[in-house]
CSV table of C-alpha atoms in Angstrom, one decimal:
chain,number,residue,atom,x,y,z
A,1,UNK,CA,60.3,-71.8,0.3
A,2,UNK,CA,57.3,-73.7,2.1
A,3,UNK,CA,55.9,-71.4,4.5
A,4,UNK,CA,54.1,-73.0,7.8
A,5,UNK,CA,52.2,-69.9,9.9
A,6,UNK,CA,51.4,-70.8,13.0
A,7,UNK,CA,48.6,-68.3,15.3
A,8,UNK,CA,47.9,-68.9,19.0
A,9,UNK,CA,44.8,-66.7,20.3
A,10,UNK,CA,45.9,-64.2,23.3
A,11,UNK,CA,50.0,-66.1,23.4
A,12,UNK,CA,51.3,-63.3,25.4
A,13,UNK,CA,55.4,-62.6,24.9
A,14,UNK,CA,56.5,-63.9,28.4
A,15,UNK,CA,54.2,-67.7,27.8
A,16,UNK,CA,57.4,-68.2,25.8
A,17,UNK,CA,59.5,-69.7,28.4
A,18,UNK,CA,60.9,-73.1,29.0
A,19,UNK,CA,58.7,-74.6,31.6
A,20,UNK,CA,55.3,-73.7,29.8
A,21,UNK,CA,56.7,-73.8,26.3
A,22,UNK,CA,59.4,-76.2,26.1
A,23,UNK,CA,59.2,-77.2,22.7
A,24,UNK,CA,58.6,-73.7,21.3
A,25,UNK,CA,61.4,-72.8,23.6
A,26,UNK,CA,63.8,-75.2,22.0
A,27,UNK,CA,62.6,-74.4,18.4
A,28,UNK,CA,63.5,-70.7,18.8
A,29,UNK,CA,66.8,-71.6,20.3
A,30,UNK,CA,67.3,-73.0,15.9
A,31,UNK,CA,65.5,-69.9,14.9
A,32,UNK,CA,65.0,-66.1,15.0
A,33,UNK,CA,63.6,-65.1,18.4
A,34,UNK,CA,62.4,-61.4,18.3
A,35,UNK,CA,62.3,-60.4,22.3
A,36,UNK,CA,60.0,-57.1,21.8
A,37,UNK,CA,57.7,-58.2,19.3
A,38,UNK,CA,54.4,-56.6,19.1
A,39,UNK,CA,51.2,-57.0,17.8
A,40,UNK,CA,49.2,-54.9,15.2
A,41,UNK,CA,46.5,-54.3,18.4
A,42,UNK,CA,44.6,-55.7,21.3
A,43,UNK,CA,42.4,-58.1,19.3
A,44,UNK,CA,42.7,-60.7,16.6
A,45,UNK,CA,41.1,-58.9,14.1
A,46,UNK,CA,43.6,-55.5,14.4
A,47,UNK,CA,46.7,-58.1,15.2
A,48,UNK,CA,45.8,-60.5,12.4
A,49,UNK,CA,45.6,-57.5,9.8
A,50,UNK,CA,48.9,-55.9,10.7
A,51,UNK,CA,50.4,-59.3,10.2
A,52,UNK,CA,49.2,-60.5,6.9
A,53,UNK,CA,48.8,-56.5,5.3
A,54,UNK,CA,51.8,-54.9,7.0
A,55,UNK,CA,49.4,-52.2,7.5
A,56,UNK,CA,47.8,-50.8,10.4
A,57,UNK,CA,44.3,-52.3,11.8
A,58,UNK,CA,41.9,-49.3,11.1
A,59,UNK,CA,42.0,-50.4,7.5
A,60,UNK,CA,40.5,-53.8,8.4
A,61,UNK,CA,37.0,-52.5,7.6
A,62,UNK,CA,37.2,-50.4,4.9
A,63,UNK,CA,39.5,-53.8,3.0
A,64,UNK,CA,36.8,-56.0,4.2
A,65,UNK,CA,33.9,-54.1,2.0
A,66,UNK,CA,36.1,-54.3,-0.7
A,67,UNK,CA,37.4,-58.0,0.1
A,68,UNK,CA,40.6,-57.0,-0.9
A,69,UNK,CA,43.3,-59.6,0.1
A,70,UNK,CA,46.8,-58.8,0.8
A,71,UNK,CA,49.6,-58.6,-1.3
A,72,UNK,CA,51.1,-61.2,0.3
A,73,UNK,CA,48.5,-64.0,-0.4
A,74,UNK,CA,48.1,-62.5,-4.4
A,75,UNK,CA,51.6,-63.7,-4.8
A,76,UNK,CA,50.8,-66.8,-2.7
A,77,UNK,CA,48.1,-67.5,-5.3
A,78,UNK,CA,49.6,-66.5,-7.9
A,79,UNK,CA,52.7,-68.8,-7.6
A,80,UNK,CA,51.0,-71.5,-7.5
A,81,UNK,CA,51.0,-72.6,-3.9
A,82,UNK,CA,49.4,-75.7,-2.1
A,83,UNK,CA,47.3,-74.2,0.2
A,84,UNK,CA,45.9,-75.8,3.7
A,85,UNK,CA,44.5,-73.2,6.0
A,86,UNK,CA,43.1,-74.2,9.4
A,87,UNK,CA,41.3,-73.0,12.1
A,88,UNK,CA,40.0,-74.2,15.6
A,89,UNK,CA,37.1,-71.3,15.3
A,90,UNK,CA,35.7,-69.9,11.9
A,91,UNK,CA,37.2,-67.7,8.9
A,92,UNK,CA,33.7,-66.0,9.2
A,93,UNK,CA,34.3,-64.5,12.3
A,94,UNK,CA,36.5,-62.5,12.3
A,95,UNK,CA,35.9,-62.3,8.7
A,96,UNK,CA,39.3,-63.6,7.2
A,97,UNK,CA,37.0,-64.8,4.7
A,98,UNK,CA,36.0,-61.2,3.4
A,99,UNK,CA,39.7,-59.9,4.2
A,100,UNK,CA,43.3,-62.1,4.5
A,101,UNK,CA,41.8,-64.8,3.0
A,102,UNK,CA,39.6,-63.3,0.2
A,103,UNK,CA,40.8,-65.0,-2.5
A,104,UNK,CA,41.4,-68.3,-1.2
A,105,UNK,CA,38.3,-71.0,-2.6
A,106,UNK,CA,36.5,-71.8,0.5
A,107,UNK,CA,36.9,-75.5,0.1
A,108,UNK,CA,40.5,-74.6,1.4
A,109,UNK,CA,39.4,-73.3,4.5
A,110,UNK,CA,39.2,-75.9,7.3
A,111,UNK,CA,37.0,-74.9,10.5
A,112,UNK,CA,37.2,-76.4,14.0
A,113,UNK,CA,33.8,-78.3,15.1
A,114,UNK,CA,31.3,-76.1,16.7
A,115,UNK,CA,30.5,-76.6,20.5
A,116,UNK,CA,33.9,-78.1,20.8
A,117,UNK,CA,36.6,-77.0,23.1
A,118,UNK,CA,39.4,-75.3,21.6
A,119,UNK,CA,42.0,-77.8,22.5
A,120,UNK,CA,40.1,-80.8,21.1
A,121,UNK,CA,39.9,-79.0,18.0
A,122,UNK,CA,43.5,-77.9,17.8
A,123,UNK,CA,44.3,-81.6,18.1
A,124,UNK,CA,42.4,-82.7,15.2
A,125,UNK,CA,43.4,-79.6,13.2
A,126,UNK,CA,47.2,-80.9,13.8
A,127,UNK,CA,46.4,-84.0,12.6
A,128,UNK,CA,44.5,-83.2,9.3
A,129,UNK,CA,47.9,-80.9,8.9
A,130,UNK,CA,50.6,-83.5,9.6
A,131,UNK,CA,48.0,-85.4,7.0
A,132,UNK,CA,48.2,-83.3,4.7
A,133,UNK,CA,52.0,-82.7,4.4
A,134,UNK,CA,52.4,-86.4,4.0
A,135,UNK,CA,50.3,-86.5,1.2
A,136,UNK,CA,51.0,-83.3,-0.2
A,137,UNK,CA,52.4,-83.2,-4.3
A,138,UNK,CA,56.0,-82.8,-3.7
A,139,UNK,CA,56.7,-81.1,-6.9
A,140,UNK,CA,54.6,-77.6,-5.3
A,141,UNK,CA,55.1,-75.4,-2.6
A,142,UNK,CA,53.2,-74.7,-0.2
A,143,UNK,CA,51.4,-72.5,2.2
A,144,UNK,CA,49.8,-73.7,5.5
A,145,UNK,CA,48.4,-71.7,8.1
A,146,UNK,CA,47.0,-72.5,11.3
A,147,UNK,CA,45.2,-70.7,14.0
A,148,UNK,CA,45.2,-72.2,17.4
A,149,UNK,CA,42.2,-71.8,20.3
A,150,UNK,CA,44.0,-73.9,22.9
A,151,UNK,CA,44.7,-70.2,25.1
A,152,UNK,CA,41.8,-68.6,24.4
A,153,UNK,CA,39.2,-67.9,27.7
A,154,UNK,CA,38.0,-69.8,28.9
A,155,UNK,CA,41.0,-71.6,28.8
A,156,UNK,CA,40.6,-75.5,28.4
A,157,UNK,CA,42.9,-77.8,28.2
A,158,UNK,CA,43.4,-82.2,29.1
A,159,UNK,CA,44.6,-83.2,32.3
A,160,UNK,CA,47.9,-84.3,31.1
A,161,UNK,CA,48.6,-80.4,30.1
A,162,UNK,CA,48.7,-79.3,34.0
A,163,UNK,CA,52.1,-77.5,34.9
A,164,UNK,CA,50.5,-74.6,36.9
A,165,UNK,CA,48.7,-75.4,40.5
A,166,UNK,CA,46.6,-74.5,41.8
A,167,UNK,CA,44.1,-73.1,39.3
A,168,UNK,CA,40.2,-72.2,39.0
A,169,UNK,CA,38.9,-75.3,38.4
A,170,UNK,CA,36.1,-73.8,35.9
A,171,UNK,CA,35.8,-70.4,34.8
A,172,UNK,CA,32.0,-69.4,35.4
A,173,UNK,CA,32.2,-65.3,34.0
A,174,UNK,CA,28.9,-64.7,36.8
A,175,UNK,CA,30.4,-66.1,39.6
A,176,UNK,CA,34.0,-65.7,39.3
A,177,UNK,CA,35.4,-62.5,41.6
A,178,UNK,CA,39.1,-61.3,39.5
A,179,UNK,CA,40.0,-59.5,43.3
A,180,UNK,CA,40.1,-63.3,44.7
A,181,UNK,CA,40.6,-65.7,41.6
A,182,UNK,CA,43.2,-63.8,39.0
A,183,UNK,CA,46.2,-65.9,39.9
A,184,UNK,CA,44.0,-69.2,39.8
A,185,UNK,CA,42.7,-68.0,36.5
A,186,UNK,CA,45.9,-66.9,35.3
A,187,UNK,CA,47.2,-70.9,36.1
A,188,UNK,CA,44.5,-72.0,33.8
A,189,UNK,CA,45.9,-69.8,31.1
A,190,UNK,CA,49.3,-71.2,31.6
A,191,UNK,CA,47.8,-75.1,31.2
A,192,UNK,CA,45.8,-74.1,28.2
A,193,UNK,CA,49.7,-72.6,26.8
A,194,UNK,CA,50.9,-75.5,27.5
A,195,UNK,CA,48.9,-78.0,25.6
A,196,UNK,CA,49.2,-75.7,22.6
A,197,UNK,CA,53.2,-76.3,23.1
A,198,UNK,CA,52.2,-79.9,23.3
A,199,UNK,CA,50.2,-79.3,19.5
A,200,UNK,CA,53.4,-77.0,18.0
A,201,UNK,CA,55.7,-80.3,19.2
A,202,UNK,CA,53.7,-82.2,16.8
A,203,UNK,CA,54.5,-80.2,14.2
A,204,UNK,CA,58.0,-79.4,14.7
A,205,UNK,CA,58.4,-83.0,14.9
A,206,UNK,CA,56.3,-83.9,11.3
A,207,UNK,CA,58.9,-80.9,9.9
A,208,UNK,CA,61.7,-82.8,10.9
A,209,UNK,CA,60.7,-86.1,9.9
A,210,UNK,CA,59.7,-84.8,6.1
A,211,UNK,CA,62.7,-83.2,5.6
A,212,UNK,CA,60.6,-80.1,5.9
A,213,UNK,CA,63.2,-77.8,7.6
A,214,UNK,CA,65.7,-77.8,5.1
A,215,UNK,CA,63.1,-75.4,2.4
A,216,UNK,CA,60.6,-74.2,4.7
A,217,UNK,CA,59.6,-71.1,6.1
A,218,UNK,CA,58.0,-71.5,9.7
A,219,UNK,CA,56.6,-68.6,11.9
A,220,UNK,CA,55.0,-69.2,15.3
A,221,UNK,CA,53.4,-65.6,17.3
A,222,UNK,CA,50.0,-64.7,18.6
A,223,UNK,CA,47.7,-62.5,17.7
A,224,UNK,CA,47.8,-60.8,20.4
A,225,UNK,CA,48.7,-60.9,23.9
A,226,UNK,CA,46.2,-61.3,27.4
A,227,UNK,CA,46.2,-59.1,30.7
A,228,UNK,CA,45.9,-60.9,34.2
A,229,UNK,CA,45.1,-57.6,35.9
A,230,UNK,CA,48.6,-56.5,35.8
A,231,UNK,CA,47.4,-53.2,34.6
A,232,UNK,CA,44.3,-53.1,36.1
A,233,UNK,CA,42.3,-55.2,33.2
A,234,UNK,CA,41.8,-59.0,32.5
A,235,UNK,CA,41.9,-60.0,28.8
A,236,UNK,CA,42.6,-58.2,25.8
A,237,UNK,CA,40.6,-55.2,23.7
A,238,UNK,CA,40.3,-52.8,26.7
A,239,UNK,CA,43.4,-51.7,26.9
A,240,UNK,CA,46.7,-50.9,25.1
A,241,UNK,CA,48.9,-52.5,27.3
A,242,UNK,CA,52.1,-54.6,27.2
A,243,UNK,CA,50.3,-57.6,28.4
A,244,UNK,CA,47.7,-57.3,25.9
A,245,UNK,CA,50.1,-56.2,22.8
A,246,UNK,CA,53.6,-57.8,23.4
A,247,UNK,CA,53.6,-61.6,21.6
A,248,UNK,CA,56.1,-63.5,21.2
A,249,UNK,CA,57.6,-64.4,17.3
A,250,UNK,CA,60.1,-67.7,16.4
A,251,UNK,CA,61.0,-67.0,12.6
A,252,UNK,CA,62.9,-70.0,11.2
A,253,UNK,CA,64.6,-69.5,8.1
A,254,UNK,CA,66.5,-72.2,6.1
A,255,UNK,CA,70.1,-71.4,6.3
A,256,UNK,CA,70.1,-68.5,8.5
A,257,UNK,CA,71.9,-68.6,11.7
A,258,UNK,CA,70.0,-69.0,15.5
A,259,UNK,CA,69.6,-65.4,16.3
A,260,UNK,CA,67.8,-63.3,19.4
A,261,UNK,CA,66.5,-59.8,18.4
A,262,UNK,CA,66.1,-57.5,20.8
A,263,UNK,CA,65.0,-54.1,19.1
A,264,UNK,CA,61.5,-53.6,19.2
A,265,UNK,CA,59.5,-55.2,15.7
A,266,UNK,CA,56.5,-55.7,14.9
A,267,UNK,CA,53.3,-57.4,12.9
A,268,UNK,CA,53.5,-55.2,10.6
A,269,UNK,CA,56.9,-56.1,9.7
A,270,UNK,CA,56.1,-59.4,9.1
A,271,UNK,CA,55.1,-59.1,5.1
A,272,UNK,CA,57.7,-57.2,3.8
A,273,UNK,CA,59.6,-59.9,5.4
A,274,UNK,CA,58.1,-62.7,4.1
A,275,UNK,CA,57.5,-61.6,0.5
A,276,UNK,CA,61.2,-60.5,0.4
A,277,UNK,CA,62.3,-64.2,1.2
């Protein structure tokens, strides 16, 4: 198999619905929808670690002094794979670098523009991937992964991605006030969700075009979820909440039947899966 991974920042569980995610929506309705999926933490760093180690996110430091990768990109690597690895922030920070992507030579490790928006850099990102697949050697798998900034706060996104009125029409962390603004802020969110949707249709689409589906892996999930106050927090990394911990996960496997999963699974389940495929 092919595997494409696809990473939103903060894509809480319930941004998976058919009004703010319409093409995710319909892609999970073809693939394995997992209902009470949950991160490896509250922040990318912890999340990121369960999913690619299958191990809990403590161990992120002590594996980053030693810059040991996971098991799952040794084999990666070691069959051979194509790799093209994305990001609309940096591999330095966190340090995938030092940790899930160790191994990897760094001219395969594609940052996002600094000073840019995260949208605008999820855009081009999309495009150096569909790119890539085109001219990719057919006669080798391969392994892309891509790490989306579109939801991240302070949640940008192009006018054409509004679905959610009214909203905070910028985000200003000194003069905001959460009491009077949280709704207007949490409409932003939704926008920004919704031109990452826009950036997962252009990939779904390239899949299906190739020919892609028919021998290729493809997982979409957050790192980790965001809190609009529901609990008494804004964000992630303060608290261990469902808002802040819950994602949502589409696993689409060639040849396996549409499926919704409603037992509780995790990040950490997520290698032993893979590997075993």
């Amino acid at each position: 198999y092919n595997v494409v991974w696809l990473v939103a920042e903060s894509l809480r569980a319930d941004a998976l619905d058919p009004e703010i995610m319409p093409a995710a929506s319909a892609f999970a309705a073809r693939a394995i929808r997992f209902d009470q999926h949950y991160s490896g933490g509250n922040n990318t760093r912890m999340g990121m670690f369960a999913m690619f180690y299958g191990l809990y996110g403590a161990y992120w430091f002590p594996f980053q002094e030693q810059e040991r990768s996971p098991v799952l990109m040794d084999v990666v690597l070691g069959d051979g794979y194509q790799l093209d690895l994305r990001t609309s922030a940096k591999f330095t920070y966190p340090e995938f670098d030092e940790t899930i992507f160790a191994r990897v030579p760094h001219e395969k490790l594609h940052e996002g523009k600094r000073g840019k928006p995260g949208w605008v850099n999820d855009r081009a990102n999309v495009g150096r991937l569909l790119a890539f697949l085109k001219k990719r050697d057919r006669t080798r798998p391969f392994f892309s992964f891509m790490f989306f900034e579109s939801p991240h706060a302070r949640y940008e996104f192009p006018p054409e991605s509004v679905v959610r009125t009214p909203y905070l029409d910028r985000l200003n962390y000194a003069t905001m006030d959460l009491s009077r603004d949280i709704g207007l802020i949490k409409n932003r969110y939704l926008n920004s969700v919704h031109h990452l949707d826009s950036q997962l249709a252009r990939v779904f689409s390239a899949l299906e075009e190739e020919g892609l589906l028919a021998n290729t892996i493809v997982i979409v999930t957050g790192d980790h979820g965001e809190e609009f106050m529901e609990k008494g927090h804004w964000g992630h990394a303060s608290a261990f909440s469902e808002e802040q911990t819950r994602v949502p996960l589409i696993l689409y496997v060639p040849g396996h039947a549409p499926a919704r999963v409603e037992r509780m699974t995790s990040h950490l389940d997520l290698p032993a899966t893979l590997l075993a495929l």
